[in-house]
């Protein structure tokens, strides 16, 4: 929502109060909602340079880059913390913001239960703790967590009526909470921070089903310390990153029978075997009542197109980047006997994200330039396509 912000009596600005992005399924940096079609995240210069020099062939597979904004922490009269964005001069223009938001309502409700500390509601802390705990391998596929019912019953609309019960992924709230805590601890309230503005790639979906895949056999960037390098190499060796070149970093899939999202986190993904990874892909395409077979061909088609693009990008290494597979959990009302929508091919999206450690010829570090395409990323894409093909042929 638009807010009036003043640093002092002589300076007034119109800002945008950022909302937690409730469809963030992976990553560790907080992704915030700026307006209906735009999200933002803390600016990392290497990622900004990547977007500004993006090869034309890759643009269809990445979010649209919309520039940068300045952000600062603000505390209201009740002690509630929020992040307020002020568009830079070159970015100023019309933007659409919602006056009533489920994300803001949920976040404010959680803050009201703990005062001004910014701490999460005990229920959220419990749910997050249980969603992130180390789980036995035998229970991985049963490790579901749902945060919609208890929290949404606390949320009321502006007229005091019970709001529509909504389902949301708690991962984004955890990242948002961690970010606010760090800002409160390390920085003054009015210090300015730069954020990237990016396309909200799920804005067109009613119930966005999202699979976040960490791609490649190597995850550490060229700038990683020896300790960080060893830590990431261990994670890869102990997960499907080593044998498949891809691992699950987060997932939400809408269950039409229960009307909520089934959510998985990165700790779940790290423990999957090859067979467990295949089962998780199957689960991502299952709506609680049936396997969405009509999605398999368009997903594979887009992955093959991306594979062709990656093969043509010499010198690029997409270390620690993710790949999102997105579709709508809300099916069209009219379907044919074969399960495909009457409107033709089902809508799916394939998007690469998170380029803080991407390197290429002409990027920040010329000393570590590479020849040829990213073979680790290609290896992951090839295996992903093959597993999806196996699922398609096995049904």
Tab-separated table of C-alpha atoms in Angstrom:
chain	number	residue	atom	x	y	z
A	1	UNK	CA	0.000	0.000	0.000
A	2	UNK	CA	1.076	3.620	-0.509
A	3	UNK	CA	2.262	5.346	2.666
A	4	UNK	CA	3.365	8.867	3.496
A	5	UNK	CA	6.934	8.748	4.707
A	6	UNK	CA	8.986	11.580	6.166
A	7	UNK	CA	12.599	11.403	7.224
A	8	UNK	CA	12.335	14.785	8.919
A	9	UNK	CA	10.006	17.756	8.953
A	10	UNK	CA	11.515	19.220	5.820
A	11	UNK	CA	11.428	16.135	3.667
A	12	UNK	CA	8.341	14.132	2.703
A	13	UNK	CA	8.126	11.256	0.270
A	14	UNK	CA	5.473	8.856	-0.913
A	15	UNK	CA	6.631	5.303	-0.352
A	16	UNK	CA	5.304	1.806	-0.874
A	17	UNK	CA	5.053	-0.494	2.131
A	18	UNK	CA	6.461	-3.807	0.996
A	19	UNK	CA	4.466	-6.946	1.710
A	20	UNK	CA	5.808	-10.412	2.482
A	21	UNK	CA	5.654	-12.488	-0.696
A	22	UNK	CA	3.567	-15.476	0.337
A	23	UNK	CA	4.590	-17.654	-2.619
A	24	UNK	CA	8.316	-17.746	-1.877
A	25	UNK	CA	9.178	-21.445	-1.669
A	26	UNK	CA	12.987	-21.369	-1.472
A	27	UNK	CA	16.072	-19.215	-1.121
A	28	UNK	CA	17.333	-17.429	1.976
A	29	UNK	CA	16.951	-13.752	1.007
A	30	UNK	CA	13.569	-12.181	1.661
A	31	UNK	CA	11.502	-11.646	-1.480
A	32	UNK	CA	8.910	-8.896	-1.021
A	33	UNK	CA	5.814	-7.925	-2.969
A	34	UNK	CA	6.022	-4.382	-4.384
A	35	UNK	CA	2.824	-4.392	-6.409
A	36	UNK	CA	0.604	-6.982	-8.052
A	37	UNK	CA	3.059	-7.683	-10.872
A	38	UNK	CA	6.378	-6.863	-9.183
A	39	UNK	CA	8.514	-8.358	-6.421
A	40	UNK	CA	11.772	-7.084	-5.006
A	41	UNK	CA	14.778	-8.511	-3.184
A	42	UNK	CA	17.978	-7.146	-1.616
A	43	UNK	CA	20.345	-5.924	-4.327
A	44	UNK	CA	23.539	-7.861	-4.971
A	45	UNK	CA	25.680	-6.054	-7.535
A	46	UNK	CA	26.725	-9.225	-9.368
A	47	UNK	CA	23.070	-10.174	-9.882
A	48	UNK	CA	22.171	-6.680	-11.039
A	49	UNK	CA	24.972	-6.748	-13.627
A	50	UNK	CA	23.715	-10.091	-14.885
A	51	UNK	CA	20.202	-8.726	-15.477
A	52	UNK	CA	21.573	-5.597	-17.147
A	53	UNK	CA	23.686	-7.625	-19.611
A	54	UNK	CA	21.268	-10.512	-20.070
A	55	UNK	CA	21.577	-12.293	-23.443
A	56	UNK	CA	18.441	-11.862	-25.554
A	57	UNK	CA	17.925	-15.622	-25.844
A	58	UNK	CA	17.661	-15.946	-22.048
A	59	UNK	CA	15.073	-13.229	-21.458
A	60	UNK	CA	12.085	-15.535	-21.956
A	61	UNK	CA	13.449	-17.772	-19.186
A	62	UNK	CA	14.166	-15.085	-16.569
A	63	UNK	CA	11.956	-12.571	-14.723
A	64	UNK	CA	11.792	-9.148	-16.333
A	65	UNK	CA	14.246	-6.767	-14.672
A	66	UNK	CA	12.498	-3.514	-13.663
A	67	UNK	CA	15.301	-1.486	-12.091
A	68	UNK	CA	16.031	-0.711	-8.436
A	69	UNK	CA	14.440	1.006	-5.441
A	70	UNK	CA	15.646	2.256	-2.070
A	71	UNK	CA	14.188	0.626	1.037
A	72	UNK	CA	14.321	1.466	4.726
A	73	UNK	CA	12.963	0.005	7.941
A	74	UNK	CA	10.020	1.821	9.507
A	75	UNK	CA	8.217	1.346	12.812
A	76	UNK	CA	4.646	2.612	13.223
A	77	UNK	CA	2.985	4.015	16.338
A	78	UNK	CA	2.071	0.522	17.514
A	79	UNK	CA	5.622	-0.709	17.124
A	80	UNK	CA	4.944	-2.788	14.011
A	81	UNK	CA	7.952	-3.120	11.731
A	82	UNK	CA	7.749	-2.790	7.985
A	83	UNK	CA	9.945	-2.086	4.994
A	84	UNK	CA	9.066	1.004	2.967
A	85	UNK	CA	10.307	1.421	-0.595
A	86	UNK	CA	10.957	4.724	-2.361
A	87	UNK	CA	11.302	4.368	-6.144
A	88	UNK	CA	14.436	5.900	-7.629
A	89	UNK	CA	13.866	8.884	-9.888
A	90	UNK	CA	14.468	6.894	-13.061
A	91	UNK	CA	11.892	4.300	-11.976
A	92	UNK	CA	9.130	6.629	-10.852
A	93	UNK	CA	5.874	6.238	-12.670
A	94	UNK	CA	2.423	4.752	-12.237
A	95	UNK	CA	2.258	1.591	-10.207
A	96	UNK	CA	-0.648	-0.443	-8.919
A	97	UNK	CA	-0.784	-1.329	-5.235
A	98	UNK	CA	-3.521	-3.128	-3.350
A	99	UNK	CA	-5.346	-1.313	-0.549
A	100	UNK	CA	-6.252	-4.541	1.218
A	101	UNK	CA	-3.799	-7.392	1.329
A	102	UNK	CA	-3.921	-10.863	2.842
A	103	UNK	CA	-0.132	-10.765	3.214
A	104	UNK	CA	-0.191	-7.551	5.233
A	105	UNK	CA	-3.130	-8.770	7.323
A	106	UNK	CA	-1.364	-12.028	8.170
A	107	UNK	CA	1.921	-10.307	9.002
A	108	UNK	CA	0.298	-7.622	11.160
A	109	UNK	CA	-1.763	-10.235	12.985
A	110	UNK	CA	1.367	-12.210	13.790
A	111	UNK	CA	3.130	-9.060	15.016
A	112	UNK	CA	0.200	-8.053	17.220
A	113	UNK	CA	0.570	-11.228	19.237
A	114	UNK	CA	4.208	-10.404	20.103
A	115	UNK	CA	4.218	-6.602	20.352
A	116	UNK	CA	6.956	-4.579	18.701
A	117	UNK	CA	9.694	-7.164	18.870
A	118	UNK	CA	9.058	-8.320	15.317
A	119	UNK	CA	9.088	-11.909	16.516
A	120	UNK	CA	6.950	-14.495	14.822
A	121	UNK	CA	3.727	-15.818	16.312
A	122	UNK	CA	4.405	-18.909	18.470
A	123	UNK	CA	2.357	-20.996	16.046
A	124	UNK	CA	4.548	-19.863	13.164
A	125	UNK	CA	7.692	-20.555	15.176
A	126	UNK	CA	6.394	-24.048	15.996
A	127	UNK	CA	5.370	-24.773	12.412
A	128	UNK	CA	8.663	-23.482	11.022
A	129	UNK	CA	10.707	-25.399	13.555
A	130	UNK	CA	8.899	-28.589	12.672
A	131	UNK	CA	9.122	-27.924	8.950
A	132	UNK	CA	12.893	-27.374	9.161
A	133	UNK	CA	13.845	-30.109	11.600
A	134	UNK	CA	15.966	-33.040	10.530
A	135	UNK	CA	13.596	-35.783	9.454
A	136	UNK	CA	14.122	-39.546	9.052
A	137	UNK	CA	14.457	-40.530	5.414
A	138	UNK	CA	11.526	-42.905	5.698
A	139	UNK	CA	9.123	-40.068	6.545
A	140	UNK	CA	10.249	-37.556	3.913
A	141	UNK	CA	7.258	-37.924	1.657
A	142	UNK	CA	4.924	-37.576	4.653
A	143	UNK	CA	6.596	-34.429	5.981
A	144	UNK	CA	3.871	-32.007	5.006
A	145	UNK	CA	3.106	-28.789	6.817
A	146	UNK	CA	0.043	-26.612	6.389
A	147	UNK	CA	-0.203	-23.153	7.917
A	148	UNK	CA	-3.469	-21.970	6.435
A	149	UNK	CA	-6.173	-22.925	8.935
A	150	UNK	CA	-4.929	-21.788	12.383
A	151	UNK	CA	-3.412	-18.493	11.240
A	152	UNK	CA	-6.073	-17.445	8.772
A	153	UNK	CA	-8.764	-17.782	11.441
A	154	UNK	CA	-6.988	-14.905	13.218
A	155	UNK	CA	-7.203	-12.645	10.196
A	156	UNK	CA	-10.188	-10.349	9.766
A	157	UNK	CA	-10.891	-7.904	7.001
A	158	UNK	CA	-11.103	-4.133	7.481
A	159	UNK	CA	-14.799	-4.372	8.394
A	160	UNK	CA	-14.119	-6.887	11.152
A	161	UNK	CA	-15.565	-9.825	9.236
A	162	UNK	CA	-13.897	-13.191	9.030
A	163	UNK	CA	-11.600	-13.059	6.017
A	164	UNK	CA	-11.520	-15.769	3.394
A	165	UNK	CA	-9.387	-18.641	4.592
A	166	UNK	CA	-6.204	-18.709	2.570
A	167	UNK	CA	-3.295	-21.055	2.290
A	168	UNK	CA	0.241	-19.746	2.174
A	169	UNK	CA	3.787	-21.015	2.298
A	170	UNK	CA	5.525	-20.158	5.608
A	171	UNK	CA	9.005	-20.140	4.042
A	172	UNK	CA	8.645	-16.559	2.797
A	173	UNK	CA	7.536	-15.363	6.240
A	174	UNK	CA	10.570	-17.008	7.790
A	175	UNK	CA	12.908	-15.250	5.325
A	176	UNK	CA	11.083	-11.959	5.927
A	177	UNK	CA	11.355	-12.369	9.697
A	178	UNK	CA	15.077	-13.164	9.495
A	179	UNK	CA	15.665	-10.128	7.269
A	180	UNK	CA	13.806	-7.748	9.589
A	181	UNK	CA	15.688	-9.125	12.588
A	182	UNK	CA	19.033	-8.587	10.858
A	183	UNK	CA	18.127	-5.041	9.785
A	184	UNK	CA	16.980	-4.172	13.320
A	185	UNK	CA	20.184	-5.535	14.784
A	186	UNK	CA	22.736	-4.207	12.310
A	187	UNK	CA	21.357	-0.980	10.844
A	188	UNK	CA	19.709	2.287	11.968
A	189	UNK	CA	15.988	2.587	11.298
A	190	UNK	CA	16.280	5.121	8.458
A	191	UNK	CA	19.323	3.688	6.686
A	192	UNK	CA	18.730	3.203	2.976
A	193	UNK	CA	19.116	-0.170	1.268
A	194	UNK	CA	18.915	-0.943	-2.446
A	195	UNK	CA	16.557	-3.616	-3.757
A	196	UNK	CA	16.111	-5.134	-7.212
A	197	UNK	CA	12.683	-4.872	-8.844
A	198	UNK	CA	11.691	-8.011	-10.742
A	199	UNK	CA	8.630	-9.388	-12.470
A	200	UNK	CA	6.274	-11.365	-10.245
A	201	UNK	CA	6.222	-14.484	-12.387
A	202	UNK	CA	3.273	-16.053	-10.532
A	203	UNK	CA	0.925	-13.051	-10.580
A	204	UNK	CA	-1.200	-14.534	-13.357
A	205	UNK	CA	-1.926	-17.750	-11.450
A	206	UNK	CA	-4.803	-18.184	-9.004
A	207	UNK	CA	-3.160	-21.042	-7.095
A	208	UNK	CA	0.485	-21.046	-8.255
A	209	UNK	CA	2.144	-24.438	-7.931
A	210	UNK	CA	5.897	-23.821	-7.756
A	211	UNK	CA	8.896	-26.131	-7.800
A	212	UNK	CA	12.256	-24.506	-6.929
A	213	UNK	CA	15.181	-26.553	-8.240
A	214	UNK	CA	18.827	-25.841	-7.451
A	215	UNK	CA	20.610	-26.562	-10.718
A	216	UNK	CA	24.094	-27.872	-11.432
A	217	UNK	CA	26.671	-30.104	-9.768
A	218	UNK	CA	28.467	-27.166	-8.132
A	219	UNK	CA	26.811	-24.533	-5.934
A	220	UNK	CA	29.626	-22.324	-4.597
A	221	UNK	CA	30.613	-19.170	-6.444
A	222	UNK	CA	34.147	-18.209	-7.424
A	223	UNK	CA	34.182	-15.725	-4.544
A	224	UNK	CA	33.372	-18.337	-1.865
A	225	UNK	CA	35.666	-18.751	1.117
A	226	UNK	CA	37.315	-22.128	1.671
A	227	UNK	CA	34.871	-22.814	4.509
A	228	UNK	CA	31.840	-21.970	2.382
A	229	UNK	CA	33.236	-23.895	-0.570
A	230	UNK	CA	33.659	-27.019	1.591
A	231	UNK	CA	30.151	-26.629	3.029
A	232	UNK	CA	28.509	-26.376	-0.390
A	233	UNK	CA	30.548	-29.249	-1.796
A	234	UNK	CA	29.380	-31.422	1.116
A	235	UNK	CA	25.725	-30.492	0.468
A	236	UNK	CA	26.090	-31.395	-3.193
A	237	UNK	CA	27.854	-34.685	-2.463
A	238	UNK	CA	25.140	-35.716	0.021
A	239	UNK	CA	22.201	-34.848	-2.260
A	240	UNK	CA	20.920	-35.431	-5.781
A	241	UNK	CA	23.027	-32.449	-6.945
A	242	UNK	CA	25.998	-34.798	-7.340
A	243	UNK	CA	24.298	-37.641	-9.201
A	244	UNK	CA	21.574	-35.738	-11.062
A	245	UNK	CA	22.814	-32.141	-11.249
A	246	UNK	CA	19.563	-30.944	-9.670
A	247	UNK	CA	17.931	-30.954	-6.230
A	248	UNK	CA	14.707	-29.640	-4.753
A	249	UNK	CA	14.971	-26.385	-2.787
A	250	UNK	CA	11.285	-25.824	-2.149
A	251	UNK	CA	7.850	-26.695	-3.421
A	252	UNK	CA	4.211	-25.831	-3.081
A	253	UNK	CA	1.466	-27.726	-4.875
A	254	UNK	CA	-2.225	-26.960	-4.549
A	255	UNK	CA	-4.381	-29.818	-3.298
A	256	UNK	CA	-7.827	-29.359	-4.813
A	257	UNK	CA	-9.460	-31.852	-2.462
A	258	UNK	CA	-8.259	-30.055	0.689
A	259	UNK	CA	-8.053	-26.546	-0.795
A	260	UNK	CA	-4.589	-25.727	0.512
A	261	UNK	CA	-0.961	-25.942	-0.556
A	262	UNK	CA	1.217	-28.872	0.317
A	263	UNK	CA	4.643	-27.337	1.029
A	264	UNK	CA	8.167	-28.768	1.143
A	265	UNK	CA	11.403	-27.008	2.078
A	266	UNK	CA	15.066	-27.238	1.124
A	267	UNK	CA	15.903	-29.587	3.996
A	268	UNK	CA	13.422	-32.063	2.611
A	269	UNK	CA	15.018	-31.756	-0.828
A	270	UNK	CA	18.549	-32.324	0.421
A	271	UNK	CA	17.707	-35.777	1.788
A	272	UNK	CA	16.008	-37.200	-1.279
A	273	UNK	CA	17.499	-40.171	-3.094
A	274	UNK	CA	17.201	-40.421	-6.882
A	275	UNK	CA	13.999	-42.410	-6.457
A	276	UNK	CA	12.783	-39.943	-3.828
A	277	UNK	CA	13.437	-37.094	-6.259
A	278	UNK	CA	11.359	-38.869	-8.906
A	279	UNK	CA	8.528	-39.379	-6.404
A	280	UNK	CA	8.698	-35.717	-5.394
A	281	UNK	CA	8.339	-34.629	-9.043
A	282	UNK	CA	5.342	-36.941	-9.302
A	283	UNK	CA	3.911	-35.353	-6.149
A	284	UNK	CA	4.465	-31.856	-7.537
A	285	UNK	CA	2.282	-32.769	-10.506
A	286	UNK	CA	-0.442	-34.385	-8.387
A	287	UNK	CA	-3.329	-32.209	-7.196
A	288	UNK	CA	-4.526	-34.578	-4.473
A	289	UNK	CA	-6.995	-36.283	-6.763
A	290	UNK	CA	-5.077	-37.042	-9.951
A	291	UNK	CA	-1.763	-36.658	-11.761
A	292	UNK	CA	-1.826	-33.619	-14.042
A	293	UNK	CA	-0.683	-35.552	-17.098
A	294	UNK	CA	-1.491	-32.665	-19.452
A	295	UNK	CA	1.336	-30.637	-17.897
A	296	UNK	CA	4.158	-33.050	-18.683
A	297	UNK	CA	4.526	-32.296	-22.387
A	298	UNK	CA	4.522	-28.459	-22.122
A	299	UNK	CA	6.989	-28.593	-19.212
A	300	UNK	CA	9.350	-30.853	-21.152
A	301	UNK	CA	8.979	-28.683	-24.251
A	302	UNK	CA	10.059	-25.559	-22.365
A	303	UNK	CA	12.896	-27.390	-20.616
A	304	UNK	CA	14.225	-28.573	-23.994
A	305	UNK	CA	14.067	-24.999	-25.287
A	306	UNK	CA	15.984	-23.802	-22.212
A	307	UNK	CA	18.524	-26.595	-22.676
A	308	UNK	CA	19.191	-25.347	-26.207
A	309	UNK	CA	19.712	-21.807	-24.907
A	310	UNK	CA	22.102	-22.882	-22.121
A	311	UNK	CA	24.149	-24.924	-24.571
A	312	UNK	CA	24.647	-21.786	-26.660
A	313	UNK	CA	25.853	-19.581	-23.764
A	314	UNK	CA	29.634	-19.870	-23.744
A	315	UNK	CA	31.515	-18.811	-20.579
A	316	UNK	CA	28.374	-18.665	-18.379
A	317	UNK	CA	28.377	-20.546	-15.065
A	318	UNK	CA	25.092	-20.364	-13.147
A	319	UNK	CA	26.456	-21.369	-9.758
A	320	UNK	CA	23.780	-21.569	-7.020
A	321	UNK	CA	21.017	-20.382	-9.343
A	322	UNK	CA	17.562	-21.924	-9.245
A	323	UNK	CA	15.007	-22.983	-11.816
A	324	UNK	CA	11.292	-22.499	-11.177
A	325	UNK	CA	8.621	-24.701	-12.716
A	326	UNK	CA	5.208	-23.045	-12.351
A	327	UNK	CA	1.650	-23.986	-13.207
A	328	UNK	CA	-1.814	-23.165	-11.902
A	329	UNK	CA	-3.384	-25.503	-9.365
A	330	UNK	CA	-6.793	-24.131	-10.346
A	331	UNK	CA	-7.868	-26.149	-13.358
A	332	UNK	CA	-10.106	-24.740	-16.100
A	333	UNK	CA	-13.813	-25.438	-15.423
A	334	UNK	CA	-14.276	-27.310	-18.680
A	335	UNK	CA	-11.997	-30.206	-19.545
A	336	UNK	CA	-11.961	-32.758	-22.326
A	337	UNK	CA	-12.248	-36.496	-21.732
A	338	UNK	CA	-8.450	-36.792	-22.026
A	339	UNK	CA	-7.852	-34.348	-19.175
A	340	UNK	CA	-6.518	-31.461	-21.265
A	341	UNK	CA	-8.117	-28.059	-21.094
A	342	UNK	CA	-10.534	-27.034	-23.788
A	343	UNK	CA	-8.416	-23.952	-24.389
A	344	UNK	CA	-5.450	-25.933	-25.731
A	345	UNK	CA	-2.011	-26.490	-24.193
A	346	UNK	CA	-1.885	-25.989	-20.417
A	347	UNK	CA	-0.073	-22.876	-19.226
A	348	UNK	CA	3.281	-23.536	-17.567
A	349	UNK	CA	6.283	-21.315	-16.890
A	350	UNK	CA	9.986	-22.156	-16.662
A	351	UNK	CA	12.102	-19.367	-15.111
A	352	UNK	CA	15.719	-19.121	-13.992
A	353	UNK	CA	16.271	-17.036	-10.838
A	354	UNK	CA	18.997	-16.114	-8.311
A	355	UNK	CA	22.135	-14.970	-10.151
A	356	UNK	CA	24.232	-13.612	-7.278
A	357	UNK	CA	27.006	-16.111	-8.069
A	358	UNK	CA	26.646	-16.274	-11.849
A	359	UNK	CA	29.836	-15.551	-13.746
A	360	UNK	CA	30.545	-15.018	-17.443
A	361	UNK	CA	33.102	-13.361	-19.687
A	362	UNK	CA	32.983	-9.646	-18.977
A	363	UNK	CA	31.480	-10.044	-15.510
A	364	UNK	CA	32.984	-8.945	-12.203
A	365	UNK	CA	35.977	-11.339	-12.118
A	366	UNK	CA	37.925	-11.749	-15.351
A	367	UNK	CA	40.431	-14.029	-13.618
A	368	UNK	CA	37.884	-16.846	-13.468
A	369	UNK	CA	36.476	-16.897	-16.989
A	370	UNK	CA	35.331	-20.201	-18.444
A	371	UNK	CA	35.147	-21.687	-21.912
A	372	UNK	CA	32.084	-23.405	-23.302
A	373	UNK	CA	28.621	-23.804	-21.753
A	374	UNK	CA	27.771	-24.745	-18.152
A	375	UNK	CA	28.044	-28.562	-18.291
A	376	UNK	CA	26.773	-29.022	-14.722
A	377	UNK	CA	23.578	-27.096	-15.489
A	378	UNK	CA	23.144	-29.010	-18.753
A	379	UNK	CA	23.595	-32.309	-16.895
A	380	UNK	CA	20.823	-31.322	-14.476
A	381	UNK	CA	18.438	-30.273	-17.241
A	382	UNK	CA	18.997	-33.484	-19.186
A	383	UNK	CA	18.271	-35.618	-16.127
A	384	UNK	CA	15.216	-33.566	-15.219
A	385	UNK	CA	13.788	-33.956	-18.720
A	386	UNK	CA	14.464	-37.708	-18.669
A	387	UNK	CA	12.747	-38.216	-15.301
A	388	UNK	CA	9.687	-36.264	-16.456
A	389	UNK	CA	9.624	-38.380	-19.609
A	390	UNK	CA	9.778	-41.541	-17.485
A	391	UNK	CA	6.826	-40.304	-15.404
A	392	UNK	CA	4.898	-39.594	-18.583
A	393	UNK	CA	5.574	-43.013	-20.073
A	394	UNK	CA	4.972	-44.866	-16.811
A	395	UNK	CA	1.383	-43.733	-16.367
